[in-house]
PDB file of C-alpha atoms in Angstrom:
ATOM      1  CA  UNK A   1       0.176  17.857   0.334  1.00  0.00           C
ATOM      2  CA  UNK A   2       3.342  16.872   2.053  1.00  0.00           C
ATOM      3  CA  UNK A   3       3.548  20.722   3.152  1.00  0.00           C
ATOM      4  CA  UNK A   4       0.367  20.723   5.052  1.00  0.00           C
ATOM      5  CA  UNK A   5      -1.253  23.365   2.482  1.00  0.00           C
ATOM      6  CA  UNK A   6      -4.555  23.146   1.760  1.00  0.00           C
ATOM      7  CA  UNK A   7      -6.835  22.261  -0.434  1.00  0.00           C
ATOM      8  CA  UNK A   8      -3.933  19.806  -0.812  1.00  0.00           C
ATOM      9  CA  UNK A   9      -3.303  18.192   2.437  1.00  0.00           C
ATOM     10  CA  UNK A  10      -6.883  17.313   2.469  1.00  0.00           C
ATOM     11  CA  UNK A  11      -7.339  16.097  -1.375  1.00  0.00           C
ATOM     12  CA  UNK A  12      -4.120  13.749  -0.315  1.00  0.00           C
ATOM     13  CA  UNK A  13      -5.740  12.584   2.834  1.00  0.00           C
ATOM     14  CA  UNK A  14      -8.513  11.905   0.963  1.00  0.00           C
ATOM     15  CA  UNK A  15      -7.107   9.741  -2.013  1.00  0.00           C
ATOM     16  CA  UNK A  16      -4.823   7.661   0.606  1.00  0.00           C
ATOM     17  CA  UNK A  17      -8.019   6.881   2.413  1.00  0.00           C
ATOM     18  CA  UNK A  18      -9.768   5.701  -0.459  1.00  0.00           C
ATOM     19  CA  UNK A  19      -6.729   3.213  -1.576  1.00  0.00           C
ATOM     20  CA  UNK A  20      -6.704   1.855   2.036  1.00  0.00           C
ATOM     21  CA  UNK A  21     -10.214   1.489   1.918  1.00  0.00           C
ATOM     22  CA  UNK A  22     -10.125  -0.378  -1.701  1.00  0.00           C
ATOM     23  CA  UNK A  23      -7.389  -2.393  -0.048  1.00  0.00           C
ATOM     24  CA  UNK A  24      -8.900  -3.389   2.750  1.00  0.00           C
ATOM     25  CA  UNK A  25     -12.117  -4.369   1.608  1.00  0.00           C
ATOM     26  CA  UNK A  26     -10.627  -6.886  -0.835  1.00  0.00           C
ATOM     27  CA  UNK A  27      -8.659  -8.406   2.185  1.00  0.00           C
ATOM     28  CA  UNK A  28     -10.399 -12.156   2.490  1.00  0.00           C
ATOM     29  CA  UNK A  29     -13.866 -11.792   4.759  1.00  0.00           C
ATOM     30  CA  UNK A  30     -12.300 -14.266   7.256  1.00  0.00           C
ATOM     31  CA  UNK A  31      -8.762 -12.260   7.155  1.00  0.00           C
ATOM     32  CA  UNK A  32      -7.059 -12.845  10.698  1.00  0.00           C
ATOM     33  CA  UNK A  33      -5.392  -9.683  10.827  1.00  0.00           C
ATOM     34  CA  UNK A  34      -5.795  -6.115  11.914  1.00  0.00           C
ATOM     35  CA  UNK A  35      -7.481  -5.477   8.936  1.00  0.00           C
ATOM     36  CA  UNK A  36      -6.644  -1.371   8.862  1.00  0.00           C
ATOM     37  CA  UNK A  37      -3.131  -2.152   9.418  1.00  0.00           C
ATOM     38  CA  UNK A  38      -2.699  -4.797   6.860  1.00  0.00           C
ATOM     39  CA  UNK A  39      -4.153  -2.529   4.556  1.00  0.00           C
ATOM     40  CA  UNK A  40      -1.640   0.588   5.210  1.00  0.00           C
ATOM     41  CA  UNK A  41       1.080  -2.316   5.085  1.00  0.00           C
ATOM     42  CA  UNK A  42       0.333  -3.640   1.656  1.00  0.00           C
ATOM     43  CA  UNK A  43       0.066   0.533   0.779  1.00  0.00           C
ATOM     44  CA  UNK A  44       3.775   1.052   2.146  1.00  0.00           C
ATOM     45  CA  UNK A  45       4.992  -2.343   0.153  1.00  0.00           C
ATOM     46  CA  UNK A  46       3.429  -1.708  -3.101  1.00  0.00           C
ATOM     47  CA  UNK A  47       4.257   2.365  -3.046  1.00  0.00           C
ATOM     48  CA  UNK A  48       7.702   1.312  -2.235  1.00  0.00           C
ATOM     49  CA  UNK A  49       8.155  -1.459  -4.888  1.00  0.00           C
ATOM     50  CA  UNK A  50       7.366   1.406  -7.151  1.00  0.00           C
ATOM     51  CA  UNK A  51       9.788   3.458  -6.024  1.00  0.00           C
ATOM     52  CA  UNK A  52      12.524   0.902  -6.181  1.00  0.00           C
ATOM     53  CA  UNK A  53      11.403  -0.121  -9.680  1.00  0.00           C
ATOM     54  CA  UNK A  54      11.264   4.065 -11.235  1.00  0.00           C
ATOM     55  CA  UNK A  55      14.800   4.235  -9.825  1.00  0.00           C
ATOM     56  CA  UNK A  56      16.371   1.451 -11.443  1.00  0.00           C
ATOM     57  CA  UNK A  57      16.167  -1.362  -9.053  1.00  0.00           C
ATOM     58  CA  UNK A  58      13.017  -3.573 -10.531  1.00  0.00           C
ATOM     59  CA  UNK A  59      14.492  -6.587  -9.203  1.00  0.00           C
ATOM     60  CA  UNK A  60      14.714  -5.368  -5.810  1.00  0.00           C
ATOM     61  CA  UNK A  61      11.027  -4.320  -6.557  1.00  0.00           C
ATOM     62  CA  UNK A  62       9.624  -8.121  -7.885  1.00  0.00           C
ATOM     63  CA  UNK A  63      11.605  -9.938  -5.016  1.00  0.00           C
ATOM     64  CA  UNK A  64      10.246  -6.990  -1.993  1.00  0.00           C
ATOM     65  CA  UNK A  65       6.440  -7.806  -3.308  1.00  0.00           C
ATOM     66  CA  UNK A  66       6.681 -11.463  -3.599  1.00  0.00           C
ATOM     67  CA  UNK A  67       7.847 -11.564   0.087  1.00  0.00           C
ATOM     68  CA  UNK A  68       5.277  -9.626   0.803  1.00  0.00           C
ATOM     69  CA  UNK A  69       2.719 -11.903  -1.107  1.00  0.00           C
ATOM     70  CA  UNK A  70       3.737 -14.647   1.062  1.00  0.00           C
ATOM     71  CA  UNK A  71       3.185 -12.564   4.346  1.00  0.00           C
ATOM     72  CA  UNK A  72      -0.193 -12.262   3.221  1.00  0.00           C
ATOM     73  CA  UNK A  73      -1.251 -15.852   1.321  1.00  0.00           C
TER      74      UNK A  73
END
């Protein structure tokens, strides 16, 4: 996907639309934010924290989503 070549771009387009979607709708009905962009932000955190966790840093990963918990409580 990340080379632009189809049918894979679109397939990938398609499946990170569908987690912000599944993100955002779960965000609280009353949520003050930009709803979209809280969404792609809790994406970025959790993708990351995953990232930091397969490479050996699952501390770093725990400690970078509970701050990010906290932004959004």
């Amino acid at each position: 996907a990340s080379r632009g070549i189809e049918p894979h771009k679109s397939v990938g387009a398609a499946i990170l639309n569908g987690f912000l979607h599944w993100i955002e709708v779960r965000l609280p009905v009353d949520y003050p934010g930009d709803r979209p962009a809280s969404a792609a932000a809790i994406l970025a955190a959790v993708d990351g924290a995953a990232i930091l966790d397969i490479l050996g840093r699952p501390d770093a990963a725990t400690k970078s989503l509970e701050e990010v918990a906290r932004r959004f409580d």
